[in-house]
Short mmCIF file of C-alpha atoms (C1' of nucleotides) in Angstrom, two decimals:
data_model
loop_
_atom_site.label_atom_id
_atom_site.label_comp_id
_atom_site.label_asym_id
_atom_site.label_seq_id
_atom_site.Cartn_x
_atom_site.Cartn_y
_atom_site.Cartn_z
CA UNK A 214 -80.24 -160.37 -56.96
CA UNK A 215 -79.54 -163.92 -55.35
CA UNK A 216 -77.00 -163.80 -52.20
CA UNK A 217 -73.93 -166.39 -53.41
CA UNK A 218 -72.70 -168.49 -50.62
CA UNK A 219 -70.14 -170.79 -50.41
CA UNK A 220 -70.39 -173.98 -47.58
CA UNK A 221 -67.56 -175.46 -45.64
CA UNK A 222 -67.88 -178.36 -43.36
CA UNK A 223 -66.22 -181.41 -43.27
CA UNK A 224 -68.87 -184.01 -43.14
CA UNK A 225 -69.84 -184.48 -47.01
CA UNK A 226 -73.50 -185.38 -45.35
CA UNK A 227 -74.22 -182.46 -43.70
CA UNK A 228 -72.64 -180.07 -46.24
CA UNK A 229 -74.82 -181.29 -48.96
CA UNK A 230 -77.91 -181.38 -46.82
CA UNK A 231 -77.32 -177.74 -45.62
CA UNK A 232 -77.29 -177.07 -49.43
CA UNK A 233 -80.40 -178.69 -50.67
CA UNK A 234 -81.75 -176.63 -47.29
CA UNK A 235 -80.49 -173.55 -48.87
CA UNK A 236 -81.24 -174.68 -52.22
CA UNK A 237 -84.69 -173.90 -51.13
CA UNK A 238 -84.78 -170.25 -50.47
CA UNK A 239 -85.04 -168.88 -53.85
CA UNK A 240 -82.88 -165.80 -53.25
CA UNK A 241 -80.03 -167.79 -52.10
CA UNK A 242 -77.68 -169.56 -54.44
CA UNK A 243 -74.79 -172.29 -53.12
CA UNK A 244 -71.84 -171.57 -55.63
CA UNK A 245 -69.40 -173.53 -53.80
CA UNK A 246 -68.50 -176.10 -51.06
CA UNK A 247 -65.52 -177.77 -49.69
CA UNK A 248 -64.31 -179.96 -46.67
CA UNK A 249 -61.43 -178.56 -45.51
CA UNK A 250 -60.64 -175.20 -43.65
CA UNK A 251 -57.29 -175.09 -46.02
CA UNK A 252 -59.55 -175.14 -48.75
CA UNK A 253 -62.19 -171.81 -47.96
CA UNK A 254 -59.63 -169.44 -49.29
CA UNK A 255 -58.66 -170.36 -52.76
CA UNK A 256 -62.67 -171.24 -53.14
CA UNK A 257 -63.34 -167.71 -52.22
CA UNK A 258 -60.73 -165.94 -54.72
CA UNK A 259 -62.54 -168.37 -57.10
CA UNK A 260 -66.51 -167.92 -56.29
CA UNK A 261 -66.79 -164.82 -54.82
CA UNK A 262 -69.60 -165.43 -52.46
CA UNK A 263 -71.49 -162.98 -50.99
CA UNK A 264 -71.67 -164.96 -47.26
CA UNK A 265 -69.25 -168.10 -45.93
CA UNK A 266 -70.83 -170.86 -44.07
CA UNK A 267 -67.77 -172.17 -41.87
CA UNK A 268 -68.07 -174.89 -40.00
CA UNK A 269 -65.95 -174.87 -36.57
CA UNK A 270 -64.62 -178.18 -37.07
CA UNK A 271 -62.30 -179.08 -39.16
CA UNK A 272 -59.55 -180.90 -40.95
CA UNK A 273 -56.57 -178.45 -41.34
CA UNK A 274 -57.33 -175.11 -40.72
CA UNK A 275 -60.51 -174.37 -38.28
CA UNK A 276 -63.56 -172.41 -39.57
CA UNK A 277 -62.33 -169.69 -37.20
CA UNK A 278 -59.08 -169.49 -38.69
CA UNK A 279 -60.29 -169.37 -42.01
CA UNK A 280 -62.60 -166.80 -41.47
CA UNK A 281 -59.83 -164.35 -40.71
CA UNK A 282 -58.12 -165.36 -43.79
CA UNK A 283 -60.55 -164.40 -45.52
CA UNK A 284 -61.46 -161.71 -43.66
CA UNK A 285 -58.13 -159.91 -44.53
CA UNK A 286 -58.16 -160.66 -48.17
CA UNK A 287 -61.91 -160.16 -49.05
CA UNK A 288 -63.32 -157.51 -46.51
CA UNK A 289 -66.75 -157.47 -48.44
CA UNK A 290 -67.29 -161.29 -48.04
CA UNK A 291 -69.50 -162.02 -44.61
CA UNK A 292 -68.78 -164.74 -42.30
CA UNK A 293 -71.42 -166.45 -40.80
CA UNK A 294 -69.77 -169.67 -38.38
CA UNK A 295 -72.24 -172.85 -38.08
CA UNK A 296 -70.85 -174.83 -35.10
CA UNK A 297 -71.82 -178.06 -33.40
CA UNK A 298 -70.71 -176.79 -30.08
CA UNK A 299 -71.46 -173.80 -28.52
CA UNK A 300 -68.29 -173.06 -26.54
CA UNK A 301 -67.77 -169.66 -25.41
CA UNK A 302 -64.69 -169.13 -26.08
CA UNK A 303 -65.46 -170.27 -30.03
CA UNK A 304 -68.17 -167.29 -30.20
CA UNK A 305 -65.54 -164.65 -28.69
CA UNK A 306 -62.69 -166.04 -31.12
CA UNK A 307 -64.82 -166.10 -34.27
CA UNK A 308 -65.46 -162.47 -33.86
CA UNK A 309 -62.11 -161.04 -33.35
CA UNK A 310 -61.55 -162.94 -36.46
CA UNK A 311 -64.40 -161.02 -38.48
CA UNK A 312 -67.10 -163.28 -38.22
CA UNK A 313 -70.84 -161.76 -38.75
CA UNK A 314 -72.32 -164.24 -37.28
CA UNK A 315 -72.41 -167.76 -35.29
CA UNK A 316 -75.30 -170.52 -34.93
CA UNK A 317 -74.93 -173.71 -33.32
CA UNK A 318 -76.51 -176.97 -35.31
CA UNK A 319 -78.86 -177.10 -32.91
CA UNK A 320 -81.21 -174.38 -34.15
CA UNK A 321 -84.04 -174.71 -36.17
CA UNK A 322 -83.68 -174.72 -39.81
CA UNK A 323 -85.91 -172.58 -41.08
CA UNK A 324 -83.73 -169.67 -38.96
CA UNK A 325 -80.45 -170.62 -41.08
CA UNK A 326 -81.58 -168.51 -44.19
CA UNK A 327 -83.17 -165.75 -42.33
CA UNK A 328 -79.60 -165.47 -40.69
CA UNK A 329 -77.88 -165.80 -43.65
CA UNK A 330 -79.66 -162.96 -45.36
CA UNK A 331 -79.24 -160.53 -41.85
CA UNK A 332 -75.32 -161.18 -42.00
CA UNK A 333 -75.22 -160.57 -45.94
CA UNK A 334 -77.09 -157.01 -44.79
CA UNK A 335 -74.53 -156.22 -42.64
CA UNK A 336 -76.57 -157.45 -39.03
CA UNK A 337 -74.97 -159.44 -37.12
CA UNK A 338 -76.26 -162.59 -35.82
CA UNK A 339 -75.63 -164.27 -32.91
CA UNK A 340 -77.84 -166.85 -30.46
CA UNK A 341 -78.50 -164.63 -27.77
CA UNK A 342 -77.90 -167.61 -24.80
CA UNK A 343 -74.59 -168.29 -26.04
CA UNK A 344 -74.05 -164.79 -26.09
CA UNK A 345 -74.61 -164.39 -22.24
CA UNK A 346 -72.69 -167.98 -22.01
CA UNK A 347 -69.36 -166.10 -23.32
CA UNK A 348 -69.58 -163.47 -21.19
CA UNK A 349 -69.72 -165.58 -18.39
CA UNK A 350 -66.85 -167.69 -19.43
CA UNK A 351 -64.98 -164.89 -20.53
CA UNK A 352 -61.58 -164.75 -22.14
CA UNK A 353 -59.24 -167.69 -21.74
CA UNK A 354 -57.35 -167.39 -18.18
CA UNK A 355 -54.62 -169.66 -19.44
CA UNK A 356 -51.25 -168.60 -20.70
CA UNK A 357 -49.63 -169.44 -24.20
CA UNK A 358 -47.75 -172.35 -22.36
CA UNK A 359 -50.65 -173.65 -19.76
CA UNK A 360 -52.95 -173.92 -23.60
CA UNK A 361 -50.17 -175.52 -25.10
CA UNK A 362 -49.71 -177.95 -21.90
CA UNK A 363 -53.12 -178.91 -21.84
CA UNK A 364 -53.58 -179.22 -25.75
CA UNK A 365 -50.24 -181.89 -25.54
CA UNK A 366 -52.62 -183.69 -22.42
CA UNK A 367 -55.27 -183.95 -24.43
CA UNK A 368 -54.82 -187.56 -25.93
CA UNK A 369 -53.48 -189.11 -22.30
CA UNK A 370 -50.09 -188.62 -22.68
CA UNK A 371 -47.89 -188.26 -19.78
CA UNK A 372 -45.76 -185.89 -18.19
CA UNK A 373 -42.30 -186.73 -19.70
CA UNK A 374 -43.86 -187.26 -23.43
CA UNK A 375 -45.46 -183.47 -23.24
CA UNK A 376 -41.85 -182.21 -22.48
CA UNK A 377 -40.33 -184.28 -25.15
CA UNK A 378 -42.81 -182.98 -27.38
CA UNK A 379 -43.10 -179.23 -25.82
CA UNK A 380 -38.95 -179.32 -25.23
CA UNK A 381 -39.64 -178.01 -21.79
CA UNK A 382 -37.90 -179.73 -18.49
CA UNK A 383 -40.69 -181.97 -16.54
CA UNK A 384 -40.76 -180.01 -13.62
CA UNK A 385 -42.20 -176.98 -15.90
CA UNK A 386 -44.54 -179.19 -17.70
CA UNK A 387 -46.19 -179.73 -14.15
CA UNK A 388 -45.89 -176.20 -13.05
CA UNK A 389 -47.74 -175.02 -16.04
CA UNK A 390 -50.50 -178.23 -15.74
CA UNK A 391 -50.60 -177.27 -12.15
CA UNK A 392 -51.34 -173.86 -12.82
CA UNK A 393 -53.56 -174.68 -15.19
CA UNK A 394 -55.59 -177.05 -12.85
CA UNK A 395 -56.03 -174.26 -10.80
CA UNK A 396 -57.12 -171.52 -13.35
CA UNK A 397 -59.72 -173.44 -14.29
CA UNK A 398 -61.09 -174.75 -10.66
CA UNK A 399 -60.36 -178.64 -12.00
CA UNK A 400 -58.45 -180.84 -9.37
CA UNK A 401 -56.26 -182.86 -11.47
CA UNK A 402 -55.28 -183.15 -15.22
CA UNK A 403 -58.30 -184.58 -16.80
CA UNK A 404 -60.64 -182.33 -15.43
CA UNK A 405 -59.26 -179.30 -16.24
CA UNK A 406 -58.68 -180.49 -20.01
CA UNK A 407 -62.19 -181.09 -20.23
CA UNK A 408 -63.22 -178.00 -18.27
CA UNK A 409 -61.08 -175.98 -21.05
CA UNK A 410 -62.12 -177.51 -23.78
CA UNK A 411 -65.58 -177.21 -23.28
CA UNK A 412 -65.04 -173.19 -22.77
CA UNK A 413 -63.45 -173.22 -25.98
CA UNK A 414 -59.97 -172.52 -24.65
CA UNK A 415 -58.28 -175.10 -26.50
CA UNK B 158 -95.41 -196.11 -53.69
CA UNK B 159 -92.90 -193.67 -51.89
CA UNK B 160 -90.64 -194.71 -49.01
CA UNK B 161 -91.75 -193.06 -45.91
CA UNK B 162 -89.17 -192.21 -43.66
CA UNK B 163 -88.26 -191.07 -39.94
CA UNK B 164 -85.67 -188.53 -38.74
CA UNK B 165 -84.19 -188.76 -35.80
CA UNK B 166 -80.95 -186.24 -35.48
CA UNK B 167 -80.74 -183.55 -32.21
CA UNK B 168 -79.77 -181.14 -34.34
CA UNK B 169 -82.47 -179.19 -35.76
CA UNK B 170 -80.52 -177.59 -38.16
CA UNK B 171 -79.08 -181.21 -39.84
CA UNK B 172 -82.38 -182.78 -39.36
CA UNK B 173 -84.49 -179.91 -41.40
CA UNK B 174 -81.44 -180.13 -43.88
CA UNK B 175 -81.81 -184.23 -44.06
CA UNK B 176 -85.01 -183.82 -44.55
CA UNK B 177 -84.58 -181.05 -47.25
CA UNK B 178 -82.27 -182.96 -48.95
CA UNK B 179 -84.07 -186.40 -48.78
CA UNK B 180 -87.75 -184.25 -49.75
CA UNK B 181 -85.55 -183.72 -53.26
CA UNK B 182 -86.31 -187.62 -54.39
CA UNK B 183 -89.54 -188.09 -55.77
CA UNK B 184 -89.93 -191.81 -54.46
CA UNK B 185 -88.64 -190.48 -50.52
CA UNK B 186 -91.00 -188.78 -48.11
CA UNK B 187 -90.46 -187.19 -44.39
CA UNK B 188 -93.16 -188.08 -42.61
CA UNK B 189 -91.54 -187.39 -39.15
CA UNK B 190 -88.71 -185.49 -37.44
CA UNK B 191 -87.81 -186.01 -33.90
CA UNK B 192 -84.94 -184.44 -31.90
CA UNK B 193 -84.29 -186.97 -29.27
CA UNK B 194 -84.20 -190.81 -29.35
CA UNK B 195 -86.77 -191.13 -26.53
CA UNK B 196 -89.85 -190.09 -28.83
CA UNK B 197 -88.62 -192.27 -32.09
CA UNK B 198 -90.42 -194.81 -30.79
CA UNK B 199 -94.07 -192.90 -30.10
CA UNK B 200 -93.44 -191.26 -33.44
CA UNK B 201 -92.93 -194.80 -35.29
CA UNK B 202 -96.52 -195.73 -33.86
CA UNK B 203 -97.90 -193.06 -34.98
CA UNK B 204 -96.59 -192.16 -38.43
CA UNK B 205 -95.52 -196.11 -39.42
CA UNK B 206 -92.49 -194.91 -41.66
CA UNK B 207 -90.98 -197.58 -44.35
CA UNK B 208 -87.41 -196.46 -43.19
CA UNK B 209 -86.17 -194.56 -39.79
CA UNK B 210 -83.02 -192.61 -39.86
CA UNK B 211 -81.24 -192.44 -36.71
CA UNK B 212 -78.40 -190.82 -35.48
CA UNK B 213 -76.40 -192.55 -32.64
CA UNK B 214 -75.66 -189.65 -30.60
CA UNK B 215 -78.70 -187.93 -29.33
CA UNK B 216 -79.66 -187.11 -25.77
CA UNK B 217 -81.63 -189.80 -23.88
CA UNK B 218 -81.82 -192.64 -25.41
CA UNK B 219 -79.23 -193.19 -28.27
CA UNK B 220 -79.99 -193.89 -31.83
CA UNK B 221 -78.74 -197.79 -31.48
CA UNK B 222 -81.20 -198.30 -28.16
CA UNK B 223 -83.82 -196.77 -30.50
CA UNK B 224 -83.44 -198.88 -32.72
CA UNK B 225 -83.61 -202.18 -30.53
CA UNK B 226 -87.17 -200.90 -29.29
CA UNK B 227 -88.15 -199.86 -33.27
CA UNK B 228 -87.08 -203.62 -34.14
CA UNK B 229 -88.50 -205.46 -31.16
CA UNK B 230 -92.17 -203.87 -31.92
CA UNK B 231 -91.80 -202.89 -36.07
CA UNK B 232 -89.68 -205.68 -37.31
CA UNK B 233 -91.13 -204.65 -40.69
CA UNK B 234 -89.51 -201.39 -40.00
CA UNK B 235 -86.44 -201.02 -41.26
CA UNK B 236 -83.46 -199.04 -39.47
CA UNK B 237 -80.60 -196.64 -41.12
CA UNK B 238 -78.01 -195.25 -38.30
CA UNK B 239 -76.48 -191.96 -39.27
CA UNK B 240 -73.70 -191.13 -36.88
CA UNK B 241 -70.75 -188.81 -36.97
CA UNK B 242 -68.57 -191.00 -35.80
CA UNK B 243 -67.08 -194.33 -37.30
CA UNK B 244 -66.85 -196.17 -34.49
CA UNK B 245 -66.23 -199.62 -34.17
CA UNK B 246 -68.08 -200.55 -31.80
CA UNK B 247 -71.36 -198.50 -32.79
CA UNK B 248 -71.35 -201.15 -35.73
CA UNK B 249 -71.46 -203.83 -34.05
CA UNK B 250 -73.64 -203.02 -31.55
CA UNK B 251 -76.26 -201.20 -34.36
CA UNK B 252 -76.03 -204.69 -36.46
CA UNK B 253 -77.30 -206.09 -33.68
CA UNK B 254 -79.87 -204.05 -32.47
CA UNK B 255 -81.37 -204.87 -36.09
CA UNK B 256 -80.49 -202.08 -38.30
CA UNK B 257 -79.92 -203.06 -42.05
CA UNK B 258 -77.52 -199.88 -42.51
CA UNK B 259 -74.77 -197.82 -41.51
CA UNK B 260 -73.61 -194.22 -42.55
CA UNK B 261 -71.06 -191.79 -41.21
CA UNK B 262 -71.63 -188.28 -42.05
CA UNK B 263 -68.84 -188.13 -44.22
CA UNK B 264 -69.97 -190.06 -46.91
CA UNK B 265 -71.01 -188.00 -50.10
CA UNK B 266 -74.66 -186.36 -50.01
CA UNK B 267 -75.77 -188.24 -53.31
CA UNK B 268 -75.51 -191.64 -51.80
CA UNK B 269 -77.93 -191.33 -49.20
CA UNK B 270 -81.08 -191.39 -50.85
CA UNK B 271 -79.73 -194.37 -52.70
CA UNK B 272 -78.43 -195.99 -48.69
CA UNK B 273 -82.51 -195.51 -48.01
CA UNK B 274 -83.49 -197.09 -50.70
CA UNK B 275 -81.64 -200.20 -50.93
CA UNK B 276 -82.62 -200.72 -46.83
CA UNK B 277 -85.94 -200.02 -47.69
CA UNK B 278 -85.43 -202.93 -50.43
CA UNK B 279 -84.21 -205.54 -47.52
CA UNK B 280 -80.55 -205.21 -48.27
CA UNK B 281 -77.64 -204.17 -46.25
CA UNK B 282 -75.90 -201.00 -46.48
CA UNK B 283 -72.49 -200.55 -44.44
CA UNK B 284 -69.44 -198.72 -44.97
CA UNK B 285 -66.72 -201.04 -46.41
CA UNK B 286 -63.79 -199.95 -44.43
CA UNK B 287 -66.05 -199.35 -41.39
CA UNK B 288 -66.78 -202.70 -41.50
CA UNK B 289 -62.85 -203.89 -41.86
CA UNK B 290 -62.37 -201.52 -39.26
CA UNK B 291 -64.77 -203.19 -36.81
CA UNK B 292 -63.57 -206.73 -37.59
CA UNK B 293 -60.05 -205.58 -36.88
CA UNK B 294 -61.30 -203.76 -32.87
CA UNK B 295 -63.40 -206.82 -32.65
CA UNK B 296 -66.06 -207.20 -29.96
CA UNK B 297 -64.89 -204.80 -26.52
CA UNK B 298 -62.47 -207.22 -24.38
CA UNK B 299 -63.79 -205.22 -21.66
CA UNK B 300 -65.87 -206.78 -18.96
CA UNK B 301 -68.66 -204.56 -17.83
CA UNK B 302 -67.07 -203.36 -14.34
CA UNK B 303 -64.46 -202.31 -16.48
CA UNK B 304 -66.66 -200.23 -18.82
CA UNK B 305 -68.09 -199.04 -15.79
CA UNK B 306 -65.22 -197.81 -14.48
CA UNK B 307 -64.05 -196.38 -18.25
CA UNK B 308 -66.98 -194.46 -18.44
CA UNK B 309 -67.06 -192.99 -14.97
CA UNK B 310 -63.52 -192.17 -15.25
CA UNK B 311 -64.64 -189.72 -18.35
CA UNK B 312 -65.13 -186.70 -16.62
CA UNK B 313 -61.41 -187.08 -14.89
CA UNK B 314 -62.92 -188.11 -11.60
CA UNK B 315 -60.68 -189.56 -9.37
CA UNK B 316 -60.31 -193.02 -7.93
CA UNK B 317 -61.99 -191.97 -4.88
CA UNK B 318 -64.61 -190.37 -6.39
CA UNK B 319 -65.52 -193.71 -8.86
CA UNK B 320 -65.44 -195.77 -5.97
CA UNK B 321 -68.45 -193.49 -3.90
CA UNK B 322 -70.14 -193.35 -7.01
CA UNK B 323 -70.06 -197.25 -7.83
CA UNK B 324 -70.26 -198.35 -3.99
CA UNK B 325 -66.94 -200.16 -4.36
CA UNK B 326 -63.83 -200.41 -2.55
CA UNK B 327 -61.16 -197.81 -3.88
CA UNK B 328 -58.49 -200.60 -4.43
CA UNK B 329 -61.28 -202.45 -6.30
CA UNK B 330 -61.71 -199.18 -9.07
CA UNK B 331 -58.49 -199.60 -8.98
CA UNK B 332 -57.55 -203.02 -10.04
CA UNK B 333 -60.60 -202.76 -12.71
CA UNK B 334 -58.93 -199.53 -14.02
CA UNK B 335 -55.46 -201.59 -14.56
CA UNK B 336 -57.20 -204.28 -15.93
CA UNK B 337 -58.25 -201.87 -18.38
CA UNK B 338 -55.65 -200.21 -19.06
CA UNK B 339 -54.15 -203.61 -19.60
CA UNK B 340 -56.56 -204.11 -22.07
CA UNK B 341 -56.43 -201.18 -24.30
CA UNK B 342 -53.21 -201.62 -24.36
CA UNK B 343 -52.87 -197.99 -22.78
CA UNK B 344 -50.18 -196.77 -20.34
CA UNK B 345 -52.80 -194.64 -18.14
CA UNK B 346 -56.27 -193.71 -17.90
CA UNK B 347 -56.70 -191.33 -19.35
CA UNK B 348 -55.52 -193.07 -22.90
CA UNK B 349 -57.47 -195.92 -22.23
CA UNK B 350 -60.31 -193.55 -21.99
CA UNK B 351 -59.44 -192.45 -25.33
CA UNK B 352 -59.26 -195.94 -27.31
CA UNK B 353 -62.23 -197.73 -25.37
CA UNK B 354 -64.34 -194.43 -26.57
CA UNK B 355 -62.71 -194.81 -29.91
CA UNK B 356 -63.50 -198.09 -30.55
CA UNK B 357 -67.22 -197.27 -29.40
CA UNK B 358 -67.05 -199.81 -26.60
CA UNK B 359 -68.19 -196.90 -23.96
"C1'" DT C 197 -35.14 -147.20 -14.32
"C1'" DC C 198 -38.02 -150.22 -11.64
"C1'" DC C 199 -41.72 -153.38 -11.29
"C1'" DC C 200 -44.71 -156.77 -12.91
"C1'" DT C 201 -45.88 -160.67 -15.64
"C1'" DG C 202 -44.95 -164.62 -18.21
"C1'" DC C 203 -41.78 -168.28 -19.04
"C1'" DC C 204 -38.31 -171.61 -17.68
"C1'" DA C 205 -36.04 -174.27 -14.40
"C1'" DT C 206 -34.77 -176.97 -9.97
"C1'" DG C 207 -35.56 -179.58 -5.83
"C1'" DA C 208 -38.44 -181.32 -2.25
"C1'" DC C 209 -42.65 -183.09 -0.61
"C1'" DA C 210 -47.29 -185.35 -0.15
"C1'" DT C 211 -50.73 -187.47 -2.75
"C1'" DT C 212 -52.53 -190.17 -6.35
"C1'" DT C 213 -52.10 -193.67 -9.49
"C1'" DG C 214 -50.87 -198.11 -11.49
"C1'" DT C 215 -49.25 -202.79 -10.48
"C1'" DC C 216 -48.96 -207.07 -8.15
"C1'" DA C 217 -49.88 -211.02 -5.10
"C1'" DG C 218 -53.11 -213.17 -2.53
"C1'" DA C 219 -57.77 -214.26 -0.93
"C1'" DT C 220 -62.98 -215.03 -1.13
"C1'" DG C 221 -67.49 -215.76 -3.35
"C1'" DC C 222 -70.36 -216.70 -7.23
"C1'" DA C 223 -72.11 -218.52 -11.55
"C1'" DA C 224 -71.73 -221.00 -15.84
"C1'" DG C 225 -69.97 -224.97 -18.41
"C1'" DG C 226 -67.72 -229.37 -19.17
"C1'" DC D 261 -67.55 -232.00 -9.13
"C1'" DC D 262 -64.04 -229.20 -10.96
"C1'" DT D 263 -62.51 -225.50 -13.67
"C1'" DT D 264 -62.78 -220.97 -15.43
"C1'" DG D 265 -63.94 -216.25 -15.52
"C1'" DC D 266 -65.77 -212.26 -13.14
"C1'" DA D 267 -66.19 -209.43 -9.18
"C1'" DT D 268 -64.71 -208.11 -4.78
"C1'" DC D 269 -61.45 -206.92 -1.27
"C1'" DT D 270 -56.78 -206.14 1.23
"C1'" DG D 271 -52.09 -204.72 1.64
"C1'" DA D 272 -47.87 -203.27 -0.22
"C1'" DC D 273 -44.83 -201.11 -3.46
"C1'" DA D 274 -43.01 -198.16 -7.23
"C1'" DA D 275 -44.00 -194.64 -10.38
"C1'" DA D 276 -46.43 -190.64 -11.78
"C1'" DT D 277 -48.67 -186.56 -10.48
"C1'" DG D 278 -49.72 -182.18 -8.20
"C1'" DT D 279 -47.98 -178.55 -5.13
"C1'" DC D 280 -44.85 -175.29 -3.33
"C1'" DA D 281 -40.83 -172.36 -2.62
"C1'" DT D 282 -37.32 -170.32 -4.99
"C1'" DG D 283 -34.53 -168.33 -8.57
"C1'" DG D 284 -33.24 -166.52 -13.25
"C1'" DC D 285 -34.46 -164.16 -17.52
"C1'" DA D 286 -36.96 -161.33 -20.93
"C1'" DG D 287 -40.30 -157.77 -22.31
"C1'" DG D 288 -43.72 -154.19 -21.45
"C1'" DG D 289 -45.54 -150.57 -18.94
"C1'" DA D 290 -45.49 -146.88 -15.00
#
DNA sequence: TCCCTGCCATGACATTTGTCAGATGCAAGG
DNA sequence: CCTTGCATCTGACAAATGTCATGGCAGGGA
């Protein structure tokens, strides 16, 4: 009885190398892939895999996000998130949203079946330092609006195009960056995007 | 006669899949795997691959300095960059360094093996719109204070902050930062950040 | 019901940032 | 020798940014 998984990550590379990897393990069988988050779903309703590989990052909808699609429509099928980054706040968020497990690239390969075949029995997996990591991190300080702020200061923009774009007045944009900047200890805009983005809070 | 080749990814996980999904062609062998682009040299002495794989972001030394050293002392050896990211910039500079090819991530699985082999033959292998791409950034107009002060503006540190760290004079960061902003044809740092990283020319 | 929190807004203020003009020194190239 | 480009600095100015106090409004507990 072969476990039937189904790969998602956006780099065509990697995807097909993680399935000649698990191409290996004779009691594992790839019966689908894709490159897009928007994408898991209907390849789910069509495979039926036992486990989902989902990558974080992604065009469209996020691993995370797909997982709890697919969480809610196909209870039985296990989750298991493969991530370049280790953010905290990506290992809390991927299991509210039903996720059995999460590895970062950076582990070994040999480990990626072994956890693949612990989620499909119903273990859950997760690196143990990252673990501790999200704890220490812990949930997102930030309000709906100070996320949203920082998201729209992301790509440099200034103050006047994040209220265009957020239809907000100026003088609230700033409040909520300024709050923001001092949630998350930063001292100005920059720092505190990258200080929230590398918890995952973005 | 197979091709033997070198791995050099930092993530353990992509480089054991690589490898799994290179081991699948009967002319391609792994002969070595290293996580970090400080040892690709000491493993080139000592294992003499055909054709080394690099990736261009790894810790230490990056995949395109690697590559200089490879050339400089294995000029027989020929040199593959495998990078994520489609930057300009990391073109340019890997064309230089001496590598005969150039693959993002996202191209499909099944083309690798043949990418190896035709480097392995002496040809060229680059990424048609990549290379469009990098004619249209063209070489960075930055001078290198300005990249200086680009990449130490990264981590949103502030003017004064730049200037301790580079021993200059904080109206000096500052004209340099103007200049490139000038340049990039951004309105503020932080954007100019953004496209000078882009283009690869940080 | 009252209180608290989050959200939105305004206005004022100090600081930081981006721009500009002007000046010096240095090195490479014609 | 002269020009050009790069790097350095200063001083000054306008614009953007970050902070703070204050107020209104809605929703969710206690």
């Amino acid at each position: 009885m072969t476990i039937r998984l189904l790969l998602a990550d956006d780099q065509a590379l990697v995807r097909g190398a993680l399935s000649a990897l698990l191409a290996l393990e004779p009691d594992l069988e790839v019966v689908a892939e894709v490159g897009a988050g928007d994408l898991v779903l209907e390849a789910v309703r069509e495979h039926r895999p036992d486990v989902a590989l989902l990558d974080v990052e992604m065009p469209g909808l996020d691993g995370i996000a797909a997982a709890a699609l697919v969480r809610a429509e196909f209870p039985d099928v296990r989750v298991l998130i493969v991530t370049t980054f280790g953010r905290p706040g990506y290992l809390r968020r991927a299991l509210q949203a039903g996720a059995s497990g999460f590895v970062v690239k950076d582990t070994p390969a040999a480990e990626l079946a072994d956890a693949v075949r612990r989620v499909h029995a119903g273990l859950r997996v997760v690196d143990p330092a990252l673990a501790t990591d999200s704890l220490i991190a812990g949930e997102s300080p930030l309000t709906g609006r100070e996320t949203e702020v920082l998201q729209a200061a992301q790509d440099g923009s200034s103050v006047a195009a994040m209220a265009a774009k957020l239809f907000l007045s100026e003088g609230t944009v700033r409040n909520h960056l300024s709050s923001a900047i001092g949630k998350t200890g930063a001292t100005n805009r920059a720092e505190a995007v990258l200080i929230a983005d590398g918890n995952g809070w973005l």
